[in-house]
Amino acid sequence: QVQVVESGGGLVQAGGSLRLSCTASRLPWGLYRSGWFRQAPGKRREGVSCFGVSDTTTSYAPSVKGRLTISRDNAKNTLYLQMNSLKPEHTAVYYCAYDRAWIDRCTLGDNDYTHWGQGTQVTVSS
């Protein structure tokens, strides 16, 4: 059974930084796209950033460009999200997700992903 586990969330002051990690295990052999999503209290889940098959295929939501950086270590099957200059409105549960990919592109739509983690809480205090 596929396991996706996020870590690295916590409480941080406004202006601070966090790096989230996500490790996927037992993924069936094949190519995958992966992404980070977040759900703030009372809001719908939204896509934040994603990777396609290749390391050079990435996408960011317009609201996070320049402040968040997605990266990964393929040897460890680990996805990262570096978040800088955090604000209270960035408080949310952050999820990562994986899905089989047959072309090298990624999307920020959560319907496009099959394997999800339980999420990690990020709380930014003012």
Coordinates of N, CA, C and O in Angstrom, one line a residue:
Q1 N 0.8 -1.2 0.0 CA 0.0 0.0 0.0 C 0.9 1.2 0.0 O 1.9 1.3 0.8
V2 N 0.5 2.2 -0.9 CA 1.3 3.4 -1.0 C 1.2 4.2 0.3 O 0.1 4.3 0.9
Q3 N 2.3 4.7 0.7 CA 2.3 5.6 1.9 C 3.0 7.0 1.6 O 4.0 7.0 0.9
V4 N 2.3 8.0 1.9 CA 2.8 9.4 1.7 C 2.8 10.1 3.1 O 1.7 10.2 3.7
V5 N 3.9 10.5 3.5 CA 4.0 11.1 4.9 C 4.7 12.5 4.8 O 5.8 12.6 4.3
E6 N 4.0 13.5 5.3 CA 4.5 14.9 5.3 C 5.1 15.1 6.7 O 4.6 14.5 7.7
S7 N 6.1 16.0 6.8 CA 6.6 16.4 8.1 C 7.2 17.8 7.9 O 7.3 18.3 6.8
G8 N 7.5 18.4 9.1 CA 8.2 19.7 9.0 C 7.3 20.9 9.4 O 7.8 22.0 9.5
G9 N 6.0 20.6 9.6 CA 5.1 21.7 9.9 C 5.4 22.1 11.4 O 6.1 21.5 12.1
G10 N 4.7 23.2 11.8 CA 4.8 23.7 13.2 C 4.4 25.1 13.3 O 3.7 25.6 12.4
L11 N 4.7 25.7 14.4 CA 4.4 27.1 14.7 C 5.6 27.9 14.4 O 6.7 27.7 14.9
V12 N 5.4 29.0 13.7 CA 6.5 29.9 13.3 C 5.9 31.3 13.4 O 4.7 31.6 13.1
Q13 N 6.8 32.2 13.7 CA 6.4 33.6 13.7 C 6.4 34.2 12.3 O 7.1 33.7 11.4
A14 N 5.6 35.2 12.2 CA 5.5 35.9 10.9 C 6.9 36.4 10.4 O 7.6 36.9 11.3
G15 N 7.2 36.2 9.2 CA 8.5 36.5 8.7 C 9.5 35.3 8.7 O 10.5 35.4 8.1
G16 N 9.1 34.3 9.4 CA 10.0 33.1 9.5 C 9.9 32.2 8.3 O 9.2 32.5 7.4
S17 N 10.6 31.1 8.4 CA 10.7 30.1 7.4 C 10.4 28.7 7.9 O 10.7 28.4 9.1
L18 N 10.0 27.8 7.0 CA 9.8 26.4 7.3 C 10.2 25.6 6.1 O 10.0 26.1 4.9
R19 N 10.7 24.4 6.3 CA 10.8 23.5 5.1 C 10.1 22.3 5.4 O 10.3 21.6 6.4
L20 N 9.1 22.0 4.6 CA 8.3 20.8 4.7 C 8.9 19.7 3.9 O 9.6 19.9 2.8
S21 N 8.7 18.5 4.3 CA 9.2 17.3 3.6 C 8.1 16.3 3.4 O 7.1 16.3 4.2
C22 N 8.2 15.5 2.4 CA 7.2 14.5 2.1 C 7.9 13.3 1.5 O 8.6 13.4 0.5
T23 N 7.7 12.2 2.1 CA 8.3 10.9 1.6 C 7.2 10.0 1.2 O 6.3 9.7 1.9
A24 N 7.4 9.5 0.0 CA 6.5 8.5 -0.6 C 7.2 7.1 -0.6 O 8.3 7.0 -0.9
S25 N 6.4 6.1 -0.2 CA 7.0 4.8 -0.2 C 6.0 3.8 -0.9 O 4.8 4.1 -0.9
R26 N 6.5 2.7 -1.4 CA 5.7 1.7 -2.0 C 4.9 2.2 -3.2 O 3.8 1.6 -3.5
L27 N 5.5 3.2 -3.9 CA 4.9 3.6 -5.1 C 5.2 2.5 -6.2 O 6.3 2.1 -6.3
P28 N 4.2 2.1 -6.9 CA 4.5 1.1 -8.0 C 5.4 1.7 -9.0 O 5.5 2.9 -9.2
W29 N 6.2 0.8 -9.6 CA 7.2 1.3 -10.6 C 6.5 2.1 -11.7 O 5.4 1.8 -12.2
G30 N 7.2 3.2 -12.0 CA 6.6 4.1 -13.0 C 7.1 5.5 -12.8 O 7.9 5.8 -11.9
L31 N 6.6 6.4 -13.6 CA 6.9 7.8 -13.5 C 5.7 8.5 -12.8 O 4.6 8.2 -13.0
Y32 N 6.1 9.6 -12.0 CA 5.1 10.2 -11.2 C 5.3 11.8 -11.3 O 6.4 12.3 -11.5
R33 N 4.2 12.4 -11.1 CA 4.2 13.9 -10.8 C 3.8 14.0 -9.4 O 3.2 13.1 -8.8
S34 N 4.2 15.1 -8.8 CA 4.0 15.3 -7.4 C 3.7 16.8 -7.1 O 4.1 17.6 -7.9
G35 N 3.0 17.0 -6.0 CA 2.6 18.4 -5.7 C 2.4 18.7 -4.3 O 2.2 17.7 -3.5
W36 N 2.4 19.9 -3.9 CA 2.1 20.4 -2.6 C 0.8 21.2 -2.7 O 0.6 22.0 -3.6
F37 N -0.1 21.0 -1.7 CA -1.4 21.6 -1.6 C -1.6 22.1 -0.2 O -0.9 21.7 0.7
R38 N -2.5 23.0 0.0 CA -2.8 23.5 1.3 C -4.3 23.8 1.5 O -4.9 24.1 0.5
Q39 N -4.7 23.7 2.7 CA -6.1 24.0 3.0 C -6.2 24.8 4.3 O -5.8 24.3 5.4
A40 N -6.5 26.1 4.1 CA -6.7 27.0 5.2 C -8.0 26.8 5.9 O -9.0 26.3 5.2
P41 N -8.2 27.2 7.1 CA -9.5 27.0 7.8 C -10.6 27.6 7.1 O -10.5 28.8 6.7
G42 N -11.7 26.9 6.8 CA -12.8 27.4 6.1 C -12.7 27.6 4.6 O -13.6 28.2 4.0
K43 N -11.6 27.1 4.1 CA -11.4 27.3 2.6 C -11.1 26.0 1.9 O -10.9 25.0 2.5
R44 N -11.3 26.1 0.6 CA -11.0 24.9 -0.2 C -9.5 24.6 -0.3 O -8.7 25.5 -0.2
R45 N -9.2 23.3 -0.5 CA -7.8 23.0 -0.7 C -7.4 23.6 -2.1 O -8.1 23.5 -3.1
E46 N -6.1 24.1 -2.1 CA -5.6 24.7 -3.3 C -4.2 24.2 -3.6 O -3.4 23.9 -2.6
G47 N -3.9 24.2 -4.8 CA -2.5 23.7 -5.2 C -1.5 24.8 -5.0 O -1.8 26.0 -5.3
V48 N -0.4 24.5 -4.6 CA 0.7 25.4 -4.3 C 1.8 25.3 -5.3 O 2.2 26.3 -5.9
S49 N 2.3 24.1 -5.5 CA 3.4 23.9 -6.4 C 3.5 22.4 -6.8 O 3.0 21.6 -6.0
C50 N 4.1 22.2 -7.9 CA 4.2 20.8 -8.3 C 5.4 20.5 -9.2 O 6.0 21.5 -9.8
F51 N 5.7 19.2 -9.3 CA 6.8 18.8 -10.2 C 6.2 17.9 -11.2 O 5.3 17.0 -11.0
G52 N 6.7 17.9 -12.4 CA 6.4 17.0 -13.5 C 7.4 15.8 -13.3 O 8.0 15.6 -12.3
V53 N 7.5 15.1 -14.4 CA 8.4 13.9 -14.4 C 9.9 14.4 -14.3 O 10.7 13.8 -13.5
S54 N 10.3 15.4 -15.0 CA 11.6 15.9 -15.0 C 11.8 16.9 -13.9 O 10.9 17.6 -13.5
D55 N 13.1 17.1 -13.5 CA 13.3 18.0 -12.4 C 13.1 19.5 -12.9 O 13.1 20.4 -12.0
T56 N 13.1 19.7 -14.1 CA 12.9 21.1 -14.6 C 11.5 21.5 -14.9 O 11.2 22.6 -15.2
T57 N 10.6 20.5 -14.7 CA 9.2 20.9 -14.9 C 8.5 21.1 -13.6 O 8.2 20.2 -12.8
T58 N 8.3 22.4 -13.3 CA 7.6 22.8 -12.1 C 6.6 23.8 -12.4 O 6.6 24.5 -13.5
S59 N 5.7 24.0 -11.4 CA 4.7 25.0 -11.6 C 4.4 25.6 -10.2 O 4.4 24.8 -9.2
Y60 N 4.0 26.8 -10.1 CA 3.7 27.5 -8.9 C 2.4 28.2 -9.0 O 2.1 28.8 -10.1
A61 N 1.6 28.3 -7.9 CA 0.5 29.1 -7.9 C 1.0 30.6 -7.9 O 2.0 30.9 -7.3
P62 N 0.3 31.5 -8.6 CA 0.7 32.9 -8.7 C 0.9 33.5 -7.3 O 1.8 34.3 -7.1
S63 N 0.2 33.1 -6.4 CA 0.2 33.8 -5.0 C 1.5 33.4 -4.3 O 1.8 34.1 -3.3
V64 N 2.2 32.3 -4.7 CA 3.3 31.9 -3.9 C 4.7 32.1 -4.6 O 5.7 31.8 -4.1
K65 N 4.6 32.5 -5.9 CA 5.8 32.6 -6.7 C 6.8 33.6 -6.0 O 6.4 34.6 -5.6
G66 N 8.1 33.1 -5.9 CA 9.1 34.0 -5.3 C 9.2 33.8 -3.8 O 10.2 34.2 -3.2
R67 N 8.3 33.1 -3.2 CA 8.3 32.9 -1.7 C 8.5 31.5 -1.4 O 9.0 31.1 -0.3
L68 N 8.0 30.6 -2.2 CA 8.0 29.1 -2.0 C 8.9 28.5 -3.0 O 8.9 28.9 -4.2
T69 N 9.6 27.5 -2.6 CA 10.5 26.7 -3.6 C 10.3 25.2 -3.4 O 10.4 24.7 -2.3
I70 N 9.9 24.6 -4.5 CA 9.7 23.1 -4.4 C 11.0 22.5 -4.9 O 11.7 23.0 -5.8
S71 N 11.4 21.4 -4.3 CA 12.6 20.6 -4.7 C 12.3 19.2 -4.3 O 11.4 18.8 -3.6
R72 N 13.2 18.3 -4.7 CA 13.1 16.9 -4.4 C 14.4 16.2 -4.5 O 15.3 16.6 -5.2
D73 N 14.5 15.1 -3.8 CA 15.6 14.2 -3.8 C 15.1 12.8 -4.4 O 14.4 12.1 -3.6
N74 N 15.3 12.6 -5.6 CA 14.7 11.4 -6.2 C 15.2 10.1 -5.6 O 14.5 9.1 -5.5
A75 N 16.5 10.1 -5.2 CA 17.0 8.9 -4.6 C 16.3 8.5 -3.3 O 16.2 7.4 -2.9
K76 N 15.8 9.5 -2.6 CA 15.1 9.3 -1.3 C 13.6 9.3 -1.5 O 12.9 9.2 -0.5
N77 N 13.1 9.5 -2.7 CA 11.7 9.7 -2.9 C 11.1 10.7 -2.0 O 10.0 10.5 -1.4
T78 N 11.8 11.8 -1.9 CA 11.3 12.9 -0.9 C 11.2 14.2 -1.6 O 12.0 14.6 -2.5
L79 N 10.1 14.8 -1.3 CA 9.7 16.1 -1.9 C 9.8 17.1 -0.8 O 9.5 16.8 0.4
Y80 N 10.2 18.3 -1.2 CA 10.4 19.4 -0.2 C 9.7 20.7 -0.6 O 9.4 20.9 -1.8
L81 N 9.3 21.5 0.4 CA 8.7 22.8 0.1 C 9.4 23.8 1.1 O 9.1 23.7 2.3
Q82 N 10.2 24.6 0.5 CA 10.8 25.7 1.3 C 9.9 26.9 1.3 O 9.6 27.4 0.2
M83 N 9.5 27.3 2.5 CA 8.6 28.5 2.6 C 9.3 29.6 3.4 O 9.7 29.4 4.5
N84 N 9.4 30.7 2.8 CA 10.0 31.9 3.4 C 9.0 33.0 3.5 O 8.0 33.1 2.9
S85 N 9.4 34.0 4.4 CA 8.6 35.2 4.6 C 7.1 34.8 4.9 O 6.2 35.4 4.3
L86 N 6.9 33.9 5.8 CA 5.6 33.4 6.1 C 4.7 34.5 6.8 O 5.2 35.4 7.6
K87 N 3.4 34.5 6.5 CA 2.5 35.4 7.1 C 1.3 34.6 7.7 O 1.1 33.4 7.4
P88 N 0.6 35.2 8.6 CA -0.5 34.5 9.3 C -1.5 33.9 8.3 O -2.1 32.8 8.6
E89 N -1.7 34.5 7.2 CA -2.7 34.0 6.2 C -2.1 32.7 5.5 O -2.9 32.1 4.8
H90 N -0.9 32.4 5.8 CA -0.4 31.1 5.2 C -0.6 29.9 6.2 O -0.2 28.8 5.9
T91 N -1.3 30.2 7.3 CA -1.7 29.1 8.2 C -2.6 28.2 7.5 O -3.6 28.6 6.9
A92 N -2.2 26.9 7.5 CA -3.0 25.9 6.8 C -2.5 24.5 7.1 O -1.4 24.4 7.6
V93 N -3.2 23.5 6.7 CA -2.7 22.2 6.6 C -2.1 22.0 5.2 O -2.8 22.2 4.2
Y94 N -0.9 21.6 5.2 CA -0.2 21.4 3.9 C -0.1 19.9 3.6 O 0.3 19.1 4.4
Y95 N -0.5 19.5 2.4 CA -0.5 18.2 1.9 C 0.5 18.0 0.7 O 0.6 18.9 -0.1
C96 N 1.0 16.8 0.6 CA 1.6 16.5 -0.7 C 0.9 15.3 -1.3 O 0.2 14.5 -0.6
A97 N 1.1 15.2 -2.6 CA 0.3 14.2 -3.3 C 1.2 13.7 -4.5 O 2.0 14.5 -5.1
Y98 N 0.9 12.5 -4.9 CA 1.6 11.9 -6.1 C 0.5 11.3 -7.0 O -0.5 10.8 -6.6
D99 N 0.9 11.2 -8.3 CA 0.1 10.5 -9.2 C 0.9 10.0 -10.4 O 1.9 10.6 -10.8
R100 N 0.5 8.9 -11.0 CA 1.2 8.4 -12.2 C 1.2 9.5 -13.3 O 0.2 10.2 -13.5
A101 N 2.3 9.5 -14.0 CA 2.4 10.5 -15.1 C 2.9 9.8 -16.4 O 3.8 9.0 -16.3
W102 N 2.3 10.2 -17.5 CA 2.7 9.7 -18.8 C 3.3 10.7 -19.7 O 3.9 10.4 -20.7
I103 N 3.1 12.0 -19.3 CA 3.8 13.1 -20.0 C 4.4 14.0 -18.9 O 4.0 14.0 -17.7
D104 N 5.4 14.8 -19.4 CA 6.1 15.6 -18.4 C 5.5 16.9 -18.2 O 5.8 17.9 -18.8
R105 N 4.4 16.9 -17.4 CA 3.9 18.2 -16.9 C 3.2 17.9 -15.6 O 2.9 16.8 -15.2
C106 N 2.9 19.0 -14.9 CA 2.2 18.8 -13.6 C 1.1 19.8 -13.6 O 1.0 20.8 -14.3
T107 N 0.1 19.5 -12.7 CA -1.0 20.4 -12.6 C -1.2 20.7 -11.1 O -0.8 20.0 -10.2
L108 N -1.9 21.8 -10.8 CA -2.2 22.2 -9.4 C -3.7 21.8 -9.0 O -4.2 22.3 -8.0
G109 N -4.3 21.0 -9.8 CA -5.7 20.6 -9.5 C -5.6 19.3 -8.6 O -5.0 18.3 -9.0
D110 N -6.3 19.4 -7.5 CA -6.2 18.2 -6.6 C -6.9 17.0 -7.1 O -6.6 15.9 -6.7
N111 N -7.8 17.1 -8.1 CA -8.4 16.0 -8.7 C -7.5 15.2 -9.5 O -7.8 14.0 -9.9
D112 N -6.3 15.7 -9.8 CA -5.4 15.0 -10.7 C -4.4 14.2 -9.9 O -3.5 13.6 -10.5
Y113 N -4.6 14.0 -8.6 CA -3.6 13.3 -7.8 C -4.4 12.2 -7.0 O -5.5 12.4 -6.5
T114 N -3.7 11.0 -7.0 CA -4.3 9.8 -6.4 C -3.8 9.6 -4.9 O -4.6 9.2 -4.1
H115 N -2.5 9.7 -4.7 CA -1.9 9.3 -3.4 C -1.7 10.5 -2.6 O -0.9 11.4 -3.0
W116 N -2.3 10.6 -1.4 CA -2.2 11.7 -0.6 C -1.7 11.4 0.8 O -1.9 10.3 1.3
G117 N -1.0 12.3 1.4 CA -0.6 12.2 2.8 C -1.7 12.8 3.7 O -2.7 13.3 3.3
Q118 N -1.4 12.6 5.0 CA -2.4 13.1 6.0 C -2.3 14.6 6.3 O -3.1 15.2 6.9
G119 N -1.2 15.2 5.8 CA -1.0 16.7 6.0 C -0.2 17.0 7.2 O -0.1 16.2 8.1
T120 N 0.4 18.2 7.1 CA 1.2 18.7 8.3 C 0.7 20.1 8.5 O 0.6 20.9 7.6
Q121 N 0.4 20.5 9.8 CA -0.1 21.8 10.1 C 1.0 22.8 10.2 O 2.0 22.6 10.8
V122 N 0.8 23.9 9.5 CA 1.6 25.1 9.6 C 0.8 26.2 10.2 O -0.2 26.6 9.6
T123 N 1.3 26.8 11.3 CA 0.7 27.9 11.9 C 1.6 29.0 12.0 O 2.7 28.9 12.5
V124 N 1.2 30.2 11.5 CA 2.1 31.4 11.5 C 1.4 32.4 12.4 O 0.3 32.8 12.2
S125 N 2.2 32.7 13.4 CA 1.6 33.7 14.4 C 2.1 35.1 14.1 O 3.1 35.3 13.5
S126 N 1.2 36.1 14.4 CA 1.6 37.5 14.1 C 2.4 38.1 15.2 O 2.6 37.6 16.2

